[in-house]
Coordinates of C-alpha atoms in Angstrom, one line a residue:
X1 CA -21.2 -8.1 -30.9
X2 CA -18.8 -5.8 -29.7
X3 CA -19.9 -2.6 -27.8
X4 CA -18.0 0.6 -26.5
X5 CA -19.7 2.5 -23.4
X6 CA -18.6 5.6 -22.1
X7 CA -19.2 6.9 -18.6
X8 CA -18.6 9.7 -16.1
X9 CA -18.7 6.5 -13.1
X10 CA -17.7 3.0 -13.4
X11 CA -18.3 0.5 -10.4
X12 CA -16.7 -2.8 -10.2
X13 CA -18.7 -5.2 -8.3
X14 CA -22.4 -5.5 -6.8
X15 CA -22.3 -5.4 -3.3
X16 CA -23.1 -3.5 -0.1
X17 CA -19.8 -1.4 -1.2
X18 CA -20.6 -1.0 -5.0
X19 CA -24.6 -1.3 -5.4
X20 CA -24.9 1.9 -2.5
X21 CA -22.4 3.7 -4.3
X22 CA -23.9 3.2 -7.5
X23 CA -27.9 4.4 -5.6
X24 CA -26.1 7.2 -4.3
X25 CA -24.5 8.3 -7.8
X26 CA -27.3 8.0 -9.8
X27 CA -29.2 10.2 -6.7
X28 CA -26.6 12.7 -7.2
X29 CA -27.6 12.4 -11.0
X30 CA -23.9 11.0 -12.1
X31 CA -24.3 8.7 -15.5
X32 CA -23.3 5.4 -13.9
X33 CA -22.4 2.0 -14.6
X34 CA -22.1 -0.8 -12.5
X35 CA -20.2 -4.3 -14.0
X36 CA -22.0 -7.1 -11.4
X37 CA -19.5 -10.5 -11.8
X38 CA -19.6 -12.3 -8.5
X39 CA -22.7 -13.4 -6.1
X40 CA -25.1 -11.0 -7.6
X41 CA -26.4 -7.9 -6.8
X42 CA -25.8 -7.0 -2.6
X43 CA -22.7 -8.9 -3.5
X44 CA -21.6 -11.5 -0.5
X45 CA -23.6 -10.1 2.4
X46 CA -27.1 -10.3 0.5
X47 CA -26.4 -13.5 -1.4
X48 CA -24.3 -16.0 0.5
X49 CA -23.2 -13.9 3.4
X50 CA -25.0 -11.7 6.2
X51 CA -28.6 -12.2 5.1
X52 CA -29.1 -15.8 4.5
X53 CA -26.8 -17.1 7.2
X54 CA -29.3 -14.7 9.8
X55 CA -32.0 -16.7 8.2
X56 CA -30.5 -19.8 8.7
X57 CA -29.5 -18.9 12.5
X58 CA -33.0 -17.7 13.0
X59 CA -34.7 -20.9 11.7
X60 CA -31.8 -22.7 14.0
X61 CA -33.3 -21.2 16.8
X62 CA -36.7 -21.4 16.5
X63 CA -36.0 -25.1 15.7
X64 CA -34.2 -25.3 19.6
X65 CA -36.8 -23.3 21.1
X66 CA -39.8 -26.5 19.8
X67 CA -36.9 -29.0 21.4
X68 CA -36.8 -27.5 24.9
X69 CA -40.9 -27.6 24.5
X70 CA -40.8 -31.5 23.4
X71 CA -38.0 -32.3 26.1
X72 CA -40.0 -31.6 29.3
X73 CA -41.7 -27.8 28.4
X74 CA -40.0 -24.2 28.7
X75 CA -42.3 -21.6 29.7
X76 CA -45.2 -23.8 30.5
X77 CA -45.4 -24.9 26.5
X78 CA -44.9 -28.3 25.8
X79 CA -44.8 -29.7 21.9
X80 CA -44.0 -32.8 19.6
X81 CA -40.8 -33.9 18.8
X82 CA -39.9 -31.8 15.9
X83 CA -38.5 -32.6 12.7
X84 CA -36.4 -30.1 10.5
X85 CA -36.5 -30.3 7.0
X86 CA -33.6 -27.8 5.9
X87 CA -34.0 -28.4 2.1
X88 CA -37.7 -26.5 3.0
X89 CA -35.6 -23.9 5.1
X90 CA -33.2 -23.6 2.5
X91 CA -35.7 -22.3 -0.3
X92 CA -37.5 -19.8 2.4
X93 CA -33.9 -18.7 2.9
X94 CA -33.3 -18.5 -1.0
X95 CA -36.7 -16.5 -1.0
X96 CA -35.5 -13.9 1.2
X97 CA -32.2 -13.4 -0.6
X98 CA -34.8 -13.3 -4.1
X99 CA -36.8 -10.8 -2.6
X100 CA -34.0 -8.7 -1.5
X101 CA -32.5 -9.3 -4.8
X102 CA -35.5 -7.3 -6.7
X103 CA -35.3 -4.9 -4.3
X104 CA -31.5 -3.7 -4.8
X105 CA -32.4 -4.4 -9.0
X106 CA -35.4 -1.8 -8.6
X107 CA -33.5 0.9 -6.3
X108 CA -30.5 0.8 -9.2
X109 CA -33.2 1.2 -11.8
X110 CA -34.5 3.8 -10.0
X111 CA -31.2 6.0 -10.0
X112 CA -30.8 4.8 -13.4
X113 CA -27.7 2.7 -13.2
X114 CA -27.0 0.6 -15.8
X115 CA -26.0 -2.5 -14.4
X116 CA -23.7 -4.8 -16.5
X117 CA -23.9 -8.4 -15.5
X118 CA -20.1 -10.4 -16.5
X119 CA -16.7 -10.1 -15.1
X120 CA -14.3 -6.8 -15.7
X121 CA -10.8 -7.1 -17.1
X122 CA -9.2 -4.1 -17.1
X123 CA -6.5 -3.1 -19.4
X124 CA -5.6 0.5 -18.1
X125 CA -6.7 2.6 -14.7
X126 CA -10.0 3.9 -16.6
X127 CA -10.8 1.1 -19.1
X128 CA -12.0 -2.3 -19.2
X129 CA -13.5 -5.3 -21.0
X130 CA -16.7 -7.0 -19.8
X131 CA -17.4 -10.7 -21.5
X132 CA -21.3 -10.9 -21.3
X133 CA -23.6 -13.5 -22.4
X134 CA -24.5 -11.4 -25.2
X135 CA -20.6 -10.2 -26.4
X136 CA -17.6 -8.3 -25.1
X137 CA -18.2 -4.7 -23.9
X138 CA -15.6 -1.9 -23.6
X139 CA -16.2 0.6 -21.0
X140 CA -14.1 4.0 -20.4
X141 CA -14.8 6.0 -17.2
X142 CA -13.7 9.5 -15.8
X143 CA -14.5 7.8 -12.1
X144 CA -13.7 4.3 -11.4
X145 CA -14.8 2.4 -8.3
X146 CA -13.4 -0.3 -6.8
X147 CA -15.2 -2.5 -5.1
X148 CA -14.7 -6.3 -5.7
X149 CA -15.0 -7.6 -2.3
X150 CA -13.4 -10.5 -0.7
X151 CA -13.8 -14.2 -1.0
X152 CA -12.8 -17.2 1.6
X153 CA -9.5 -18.4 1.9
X154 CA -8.7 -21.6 0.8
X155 CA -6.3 -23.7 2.8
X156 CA -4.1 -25.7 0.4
X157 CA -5.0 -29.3 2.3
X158 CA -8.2 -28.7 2.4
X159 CA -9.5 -27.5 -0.9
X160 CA -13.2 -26.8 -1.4
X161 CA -15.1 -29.3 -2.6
X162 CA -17.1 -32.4 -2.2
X163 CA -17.6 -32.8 1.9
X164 CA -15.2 -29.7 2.5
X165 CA -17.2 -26.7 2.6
X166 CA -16.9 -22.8 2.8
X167 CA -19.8 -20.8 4.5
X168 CA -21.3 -20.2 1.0
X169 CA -22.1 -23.8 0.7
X170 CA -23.0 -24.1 4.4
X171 CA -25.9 -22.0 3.7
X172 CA -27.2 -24.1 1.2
X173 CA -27.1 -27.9 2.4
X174 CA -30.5 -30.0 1.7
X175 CA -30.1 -31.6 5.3
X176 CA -28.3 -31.1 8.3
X177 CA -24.5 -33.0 8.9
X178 CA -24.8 -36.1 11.2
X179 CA -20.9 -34.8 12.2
X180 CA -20.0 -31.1 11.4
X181 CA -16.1 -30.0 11.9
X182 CA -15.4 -26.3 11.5
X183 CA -12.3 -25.5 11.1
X184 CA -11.4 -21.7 12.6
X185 CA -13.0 -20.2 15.6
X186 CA -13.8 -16.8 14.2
X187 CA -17.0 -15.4 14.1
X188 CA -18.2 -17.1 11.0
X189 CA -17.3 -20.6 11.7
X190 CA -19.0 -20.3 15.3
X191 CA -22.4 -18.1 14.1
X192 CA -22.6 -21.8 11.7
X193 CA -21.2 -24.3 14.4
X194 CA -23.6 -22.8 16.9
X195 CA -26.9 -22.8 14.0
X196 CA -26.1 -26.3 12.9
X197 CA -25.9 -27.7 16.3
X198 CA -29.4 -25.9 17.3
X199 CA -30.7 -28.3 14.3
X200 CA -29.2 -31.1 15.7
X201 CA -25.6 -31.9 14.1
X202 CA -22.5 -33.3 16.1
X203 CA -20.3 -30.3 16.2
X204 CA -16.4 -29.8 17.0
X205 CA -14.1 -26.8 16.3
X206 CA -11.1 -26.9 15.3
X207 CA -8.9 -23.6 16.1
X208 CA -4.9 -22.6 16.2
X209 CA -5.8 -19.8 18.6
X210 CA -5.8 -20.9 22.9
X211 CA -9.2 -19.5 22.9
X212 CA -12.5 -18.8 20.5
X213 CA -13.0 -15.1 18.8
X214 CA -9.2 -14.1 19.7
X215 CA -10.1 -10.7 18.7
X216 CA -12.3 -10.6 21.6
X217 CA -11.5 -9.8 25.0
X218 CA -12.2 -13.1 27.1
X219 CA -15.3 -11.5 29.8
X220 CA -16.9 -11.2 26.0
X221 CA -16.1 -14.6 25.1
X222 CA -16.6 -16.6 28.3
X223 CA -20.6 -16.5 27.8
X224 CA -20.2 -18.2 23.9
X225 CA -17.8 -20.5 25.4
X226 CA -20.2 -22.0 28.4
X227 CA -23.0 -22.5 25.8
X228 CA -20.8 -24.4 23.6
X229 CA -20.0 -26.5 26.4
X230 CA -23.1 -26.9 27.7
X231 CA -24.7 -28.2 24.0
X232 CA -21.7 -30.5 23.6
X233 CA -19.7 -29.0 21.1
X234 CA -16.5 -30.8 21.3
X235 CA -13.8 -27.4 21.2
X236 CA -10.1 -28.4 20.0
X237 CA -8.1 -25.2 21.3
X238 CA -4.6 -24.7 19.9
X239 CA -4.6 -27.2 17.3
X240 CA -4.3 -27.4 14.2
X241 CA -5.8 -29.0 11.4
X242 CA -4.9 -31.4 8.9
X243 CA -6.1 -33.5 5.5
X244 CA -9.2 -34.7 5.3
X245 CA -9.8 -38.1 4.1
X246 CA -12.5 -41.4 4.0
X247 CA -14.4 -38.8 6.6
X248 CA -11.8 -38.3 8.9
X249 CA -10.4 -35.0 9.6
X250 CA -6.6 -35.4 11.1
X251 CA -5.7 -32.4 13.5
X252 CA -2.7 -31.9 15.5
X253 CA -3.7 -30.8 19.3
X254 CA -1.8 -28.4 21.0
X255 CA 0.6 -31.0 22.6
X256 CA 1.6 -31.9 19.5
X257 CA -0.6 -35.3 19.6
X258 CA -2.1 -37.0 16.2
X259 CA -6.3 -36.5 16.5
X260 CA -8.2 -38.2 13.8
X261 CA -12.5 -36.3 13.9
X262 CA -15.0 -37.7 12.0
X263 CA -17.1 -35.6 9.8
X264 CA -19.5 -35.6 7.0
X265 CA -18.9 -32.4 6.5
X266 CA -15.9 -30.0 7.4
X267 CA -16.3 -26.5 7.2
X268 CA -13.2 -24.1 6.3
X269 CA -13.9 -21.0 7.7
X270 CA -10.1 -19.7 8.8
X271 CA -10.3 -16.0 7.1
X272 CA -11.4 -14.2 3.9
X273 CA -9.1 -12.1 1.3
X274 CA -9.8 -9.2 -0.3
X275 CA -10.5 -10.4 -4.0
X276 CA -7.4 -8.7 -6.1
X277 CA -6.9 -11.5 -8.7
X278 CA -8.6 -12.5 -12.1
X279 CA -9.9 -8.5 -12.9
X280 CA -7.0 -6.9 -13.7
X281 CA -6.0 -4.6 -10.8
X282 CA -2.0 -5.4 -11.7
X283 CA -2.7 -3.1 -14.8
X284 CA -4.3 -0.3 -13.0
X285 CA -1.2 1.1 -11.1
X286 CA -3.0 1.5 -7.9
X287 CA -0.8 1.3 -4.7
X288 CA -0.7 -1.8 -2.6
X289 CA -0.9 -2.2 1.2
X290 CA -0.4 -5.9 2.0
X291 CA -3.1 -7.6 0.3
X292 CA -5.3 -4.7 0.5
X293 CA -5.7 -1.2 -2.0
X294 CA -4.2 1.1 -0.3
X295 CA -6.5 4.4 0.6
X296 CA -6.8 7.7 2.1
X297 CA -9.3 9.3 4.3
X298 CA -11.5 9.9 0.7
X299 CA -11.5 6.2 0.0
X300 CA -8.9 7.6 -3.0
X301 CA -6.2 4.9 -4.5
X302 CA -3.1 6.2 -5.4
X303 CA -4.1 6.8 -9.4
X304 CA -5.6 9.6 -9.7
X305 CA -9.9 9.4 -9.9
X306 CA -9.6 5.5 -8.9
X307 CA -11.4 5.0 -5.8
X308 CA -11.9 1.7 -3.7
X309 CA -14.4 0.9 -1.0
X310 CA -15.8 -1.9 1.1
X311 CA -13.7 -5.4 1.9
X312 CA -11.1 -4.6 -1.0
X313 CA -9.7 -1.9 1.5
X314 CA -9.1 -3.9 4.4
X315 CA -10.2 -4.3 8.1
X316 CA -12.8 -4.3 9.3
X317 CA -14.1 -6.5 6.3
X318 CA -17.9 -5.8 7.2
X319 CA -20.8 -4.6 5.2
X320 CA -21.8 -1.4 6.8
X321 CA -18.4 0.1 6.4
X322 CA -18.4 -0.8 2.9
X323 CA -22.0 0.9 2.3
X324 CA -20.8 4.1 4.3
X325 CA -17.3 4.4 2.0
X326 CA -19.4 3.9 -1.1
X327 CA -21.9 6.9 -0.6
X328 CA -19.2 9.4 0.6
X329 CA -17.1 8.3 -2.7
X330 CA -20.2 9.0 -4.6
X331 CA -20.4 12.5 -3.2
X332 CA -16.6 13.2 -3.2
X333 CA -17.0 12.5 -7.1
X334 CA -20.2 15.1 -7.1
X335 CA -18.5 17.7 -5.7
X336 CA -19.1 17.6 -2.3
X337 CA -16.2 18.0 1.1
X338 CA -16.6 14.5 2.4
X339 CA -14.0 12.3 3.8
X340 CA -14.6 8.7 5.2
X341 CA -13.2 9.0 9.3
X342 CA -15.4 7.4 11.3
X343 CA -15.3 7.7 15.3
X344 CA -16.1 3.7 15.3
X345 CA -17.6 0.7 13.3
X346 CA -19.3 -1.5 15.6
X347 CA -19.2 -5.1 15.0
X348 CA -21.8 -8.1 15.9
X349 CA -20.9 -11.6 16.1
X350 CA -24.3 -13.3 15.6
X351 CA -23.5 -16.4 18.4
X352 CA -25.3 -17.9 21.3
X353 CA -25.3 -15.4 23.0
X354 CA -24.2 -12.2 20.5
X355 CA -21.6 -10.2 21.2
X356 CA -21.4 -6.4 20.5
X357 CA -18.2 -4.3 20.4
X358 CA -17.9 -0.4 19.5
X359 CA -14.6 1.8 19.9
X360 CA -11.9 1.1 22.4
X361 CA -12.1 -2.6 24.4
X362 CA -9.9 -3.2 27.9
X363 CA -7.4 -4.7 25.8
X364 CA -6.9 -1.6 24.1
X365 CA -6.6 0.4 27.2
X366 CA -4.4 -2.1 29.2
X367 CA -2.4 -0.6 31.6
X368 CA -4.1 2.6 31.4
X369 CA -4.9 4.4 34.6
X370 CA -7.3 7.5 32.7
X371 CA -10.1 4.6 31.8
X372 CA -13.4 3.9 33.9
X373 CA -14.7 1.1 33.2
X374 CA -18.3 -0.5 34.6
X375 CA -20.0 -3.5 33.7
X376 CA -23.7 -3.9 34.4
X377 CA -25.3 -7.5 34.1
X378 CA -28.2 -8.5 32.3
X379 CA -29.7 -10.6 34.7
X380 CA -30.6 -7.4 36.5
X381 CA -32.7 -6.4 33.5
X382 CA -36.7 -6.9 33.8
X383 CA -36.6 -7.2 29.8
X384 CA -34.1 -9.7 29.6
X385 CA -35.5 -11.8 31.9
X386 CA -38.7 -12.0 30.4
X387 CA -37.0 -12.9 27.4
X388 CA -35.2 -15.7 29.1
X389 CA -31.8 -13.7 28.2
X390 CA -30.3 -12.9 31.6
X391 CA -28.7 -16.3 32.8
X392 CA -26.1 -16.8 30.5
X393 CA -23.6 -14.1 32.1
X394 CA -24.4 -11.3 29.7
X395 CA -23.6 -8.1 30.1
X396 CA -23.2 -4.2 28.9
X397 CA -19.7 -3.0 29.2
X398 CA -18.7 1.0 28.8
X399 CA -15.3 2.3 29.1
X400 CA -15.1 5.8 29.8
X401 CA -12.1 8.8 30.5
X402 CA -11.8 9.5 33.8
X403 CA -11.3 13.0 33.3
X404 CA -13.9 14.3 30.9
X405 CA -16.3 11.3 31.3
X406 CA -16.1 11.3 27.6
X407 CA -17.3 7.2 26.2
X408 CA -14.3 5.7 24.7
X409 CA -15.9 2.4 23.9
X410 CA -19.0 0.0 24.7
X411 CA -19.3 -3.7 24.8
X412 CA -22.2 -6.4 25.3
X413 CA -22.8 -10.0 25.0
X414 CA -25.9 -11.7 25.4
X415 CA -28.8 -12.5 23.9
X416 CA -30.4 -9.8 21.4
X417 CA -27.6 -7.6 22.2
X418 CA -27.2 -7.2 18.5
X419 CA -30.2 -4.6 18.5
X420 CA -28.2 -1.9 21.2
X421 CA -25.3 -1.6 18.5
X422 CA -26.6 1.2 16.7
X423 CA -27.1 2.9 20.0
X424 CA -23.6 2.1 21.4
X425 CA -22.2 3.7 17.9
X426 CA -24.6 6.6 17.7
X427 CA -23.2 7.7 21.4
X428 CA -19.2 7.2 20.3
X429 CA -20.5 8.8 17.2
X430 CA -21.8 12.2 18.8
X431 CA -19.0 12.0 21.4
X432 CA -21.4 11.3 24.2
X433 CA -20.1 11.6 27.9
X434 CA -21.7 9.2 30.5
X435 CA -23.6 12.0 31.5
X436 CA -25.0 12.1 28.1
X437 CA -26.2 8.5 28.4
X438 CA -27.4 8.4 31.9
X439 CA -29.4 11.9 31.6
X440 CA -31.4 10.2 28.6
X441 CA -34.8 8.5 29.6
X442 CA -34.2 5.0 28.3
X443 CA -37.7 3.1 27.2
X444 CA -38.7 0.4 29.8
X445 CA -38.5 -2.6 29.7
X446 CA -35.6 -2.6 27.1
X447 CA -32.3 -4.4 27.0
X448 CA -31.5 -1.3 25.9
X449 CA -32.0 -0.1 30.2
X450 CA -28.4 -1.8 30.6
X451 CA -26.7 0.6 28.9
X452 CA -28.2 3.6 30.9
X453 CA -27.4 1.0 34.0
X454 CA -23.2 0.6 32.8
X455 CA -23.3 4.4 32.8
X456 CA -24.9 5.3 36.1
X457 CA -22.4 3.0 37.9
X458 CA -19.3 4.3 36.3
X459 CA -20.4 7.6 37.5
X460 CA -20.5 5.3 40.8
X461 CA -24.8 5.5 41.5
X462 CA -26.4 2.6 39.4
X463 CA -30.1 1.9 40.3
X464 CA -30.6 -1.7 40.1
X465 CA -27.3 -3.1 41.5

């Protein structure tokens, strides 16, 4: 049966972009609806994304931690042989995403949302059709919010499917590969490469780049690429890959040579798109840019009372941003002076060991003769010993202007490093000097100790080094 809704906010799609938006409307006491047609409510991140592949890396770990035990004992703890079953690990994983599920359900509930489950077709700026399982619904809007998200790219000679795999099916195997190829060196490929390898899988990596995490300077890099090495993952630098077939993956090295990898499974992981296609954004008259919706500092599109956050809008594609865009478009639309112009979005790649990057890196500042920079290493951090984090050449990075001390960027990699990013951004954030950093008590023992340590020696007196 046909239904018509009308609305002063519609949101197009269900994840860290679209469901905070929607929270943050209904907060702001805006009559909202929110059309959910991909993964589910928290969209990618919560479903198939950035919750359940921590899980999965998590479990990977402890699994590895019970293997040094059974090979000879780490930290005077010895154990059996352990087993993994992942089809077990798979449903605690599916659990958490459940559980998180309800939770996003009940806070939209809460703010009195109505949430819409079926795909969006629009046939103008401010109207669309919704086919549910229960008939088509029209819906009109005064506010419309874009924020669809983004999907893996496909590479056309190696379609999805069967044994070729995108992370969304990574995350849900019933037992770990025998022989794993991941194709694309980028964070995503490496965070599964390095999990699945922890639980015992034959791993190589296949990337057209010279080195892993391109986007990375290479004193962040070096420490991911020495574990990898040292756990046997076979690295194929430079090359390129090829059509998969009866299990064998062809790749072309970087001399041009024919490689032929076996693989029970190959994982694509070379990129993701913004998803543009199947909704009807050609009929919305919205300015492009690239492959992206174009926006301005208020997250606005070019048609007038369209607005687009989250993956949809282009780099970084990561879920924080998209949650930050969608609350200050919910307030622009209530009335409030807000505009979305960050000092920095940090970003995490979850590998062994994690890297952390916020602001300006060295290869942003190349050449520049106004930068300080100062690296302190984790090895001479109490905490990260104890925590067997400090041999694997960690270390916190800060770059700093040479004439007002102000912090321009900060970099880490090492283990747990993950948990100083909020601190790194908050400092950017407030436009912290070094000063600022090395005249606040930090908590020991912390990891967090080595960012106090990086500043003190750019200001030429560290403590411990």
């Amino acid at each position: 049966m046909a239904e018509t809704i009308k609305t002063k906010v519609l949101i197009i799609g269900a994840g860290t972009g679209g469901y905070v938006a929607g929270i943050r409307c209904g907060q702001l006491g805006l009559d909202t609806v929110l059309v959910d047609g991909g993964d589910g409510l928290g969209g990618t991140c919560l479903n198939v994304g950035c919750i359940p592949s921590k899980a999965i890396i998590h479990a990977a770990s402890k699994f590895e931690t019970v293997s040094k035990a059974a090979a000879g004992g780490t930290l005077g703890i010895t154990a059996s042989k352990p087993a993994i079953d992942l089809a077990q690990t798979t449903a605690w994983k599916d659990g958490i995403v459940r559980k998180l599920n309800a939770g996003v359900a009940a806070l939209l509930k809460k703010s009195k949302v109505k949430v819409i489950k079926g795909w969006a077709n629009f046939t103008d700026a401010k109207t669309c059709t919704v086919k549910t399982a229960d008939g088509d619904i029209t819906i009109s809007a005064e506010h419309v919010i874009l924020a669809t998200g983004s999907e893996p790219v496909e590479l056309p000679f190696l379609k999805f499917g069967g044994d070729v795999i995108s992370s969304t099916e990574a995350l849900s195997l019933d037992k770990v590969p025998g022989k794993l190829v991941v194709v694309g060196g980028g964070y995503i490929g490496l965070e599964l490469g390095i999990a699945f390898r922890k639980l015992g899988a034959e791993v190589a990596i296949v990337e057209m780049a010279d080195r892993l995490l391109p986007l990375y300077d290479k004193a962040l890099t070096d420490p991911v690429a020495k574990w990898l090495e040292k756990h046997g993952v076979e690295l194929h630098l430079g090359a390129k890959a090829g059509s998969f077939e009866k299990g064998q993956l062809n790749v072309t090295t970087r001399d041009g040579a024919a490689l032929t990898l076996k693989a029970n499974k190959v994982l694509v992981t070379v990129g993701r798109r913004p998803r543009t296609q199947g909704w009807g954004l050609e009929n919305m008259g919205v300015a492009m840019a690239g492959p992206f919706v174009k926006i301005d500092d208020r997250c606005a599109t070019s048609m007038k009372n369209v607005w687009a956050v989250g993956d949809l809008t282009g780099e970084p594609m990561l879920a924080h941003k998209g949650s930050a865009q969608g609350e200050v478009v919910a307030e622009i639309i209530a009335g409030h002076n807000k505009r979305f112009d960050p000092v920095t979005i940090a970003a995490v790649c979850f590998t062994e060991p994690e890297i952390v990057s916020a602001g300006l890196t060295p290869l942003d500042v190349e050449g520049r003769d106004d930068v300080l920079t100062a690296v302190f290493p984790l090895m001479a951090i109490g905490r990260a010993l104890a925590l067997e984090a400090g041999d694997d050449g960690g270390f916190v990075r800060v770059l700093a202007s040479k004439t007002d001390h102000r912090l321009l960027g900060v970099q880490a990699v090492g283990q747990h490093v993950s948990e100083l990013s909020n601190s790194f951004a908050q400092m950017l954030e407030m436009g912290a000097v070094l000063e600022d950093v090395s005249g606040t008590i930090h908590v020991h023992p912390t990891m967090g100790e080595a960012f106090h340590e990086a500043s003190l020696r750019a200001l030429g007196h560290a403590i411990h080094i």
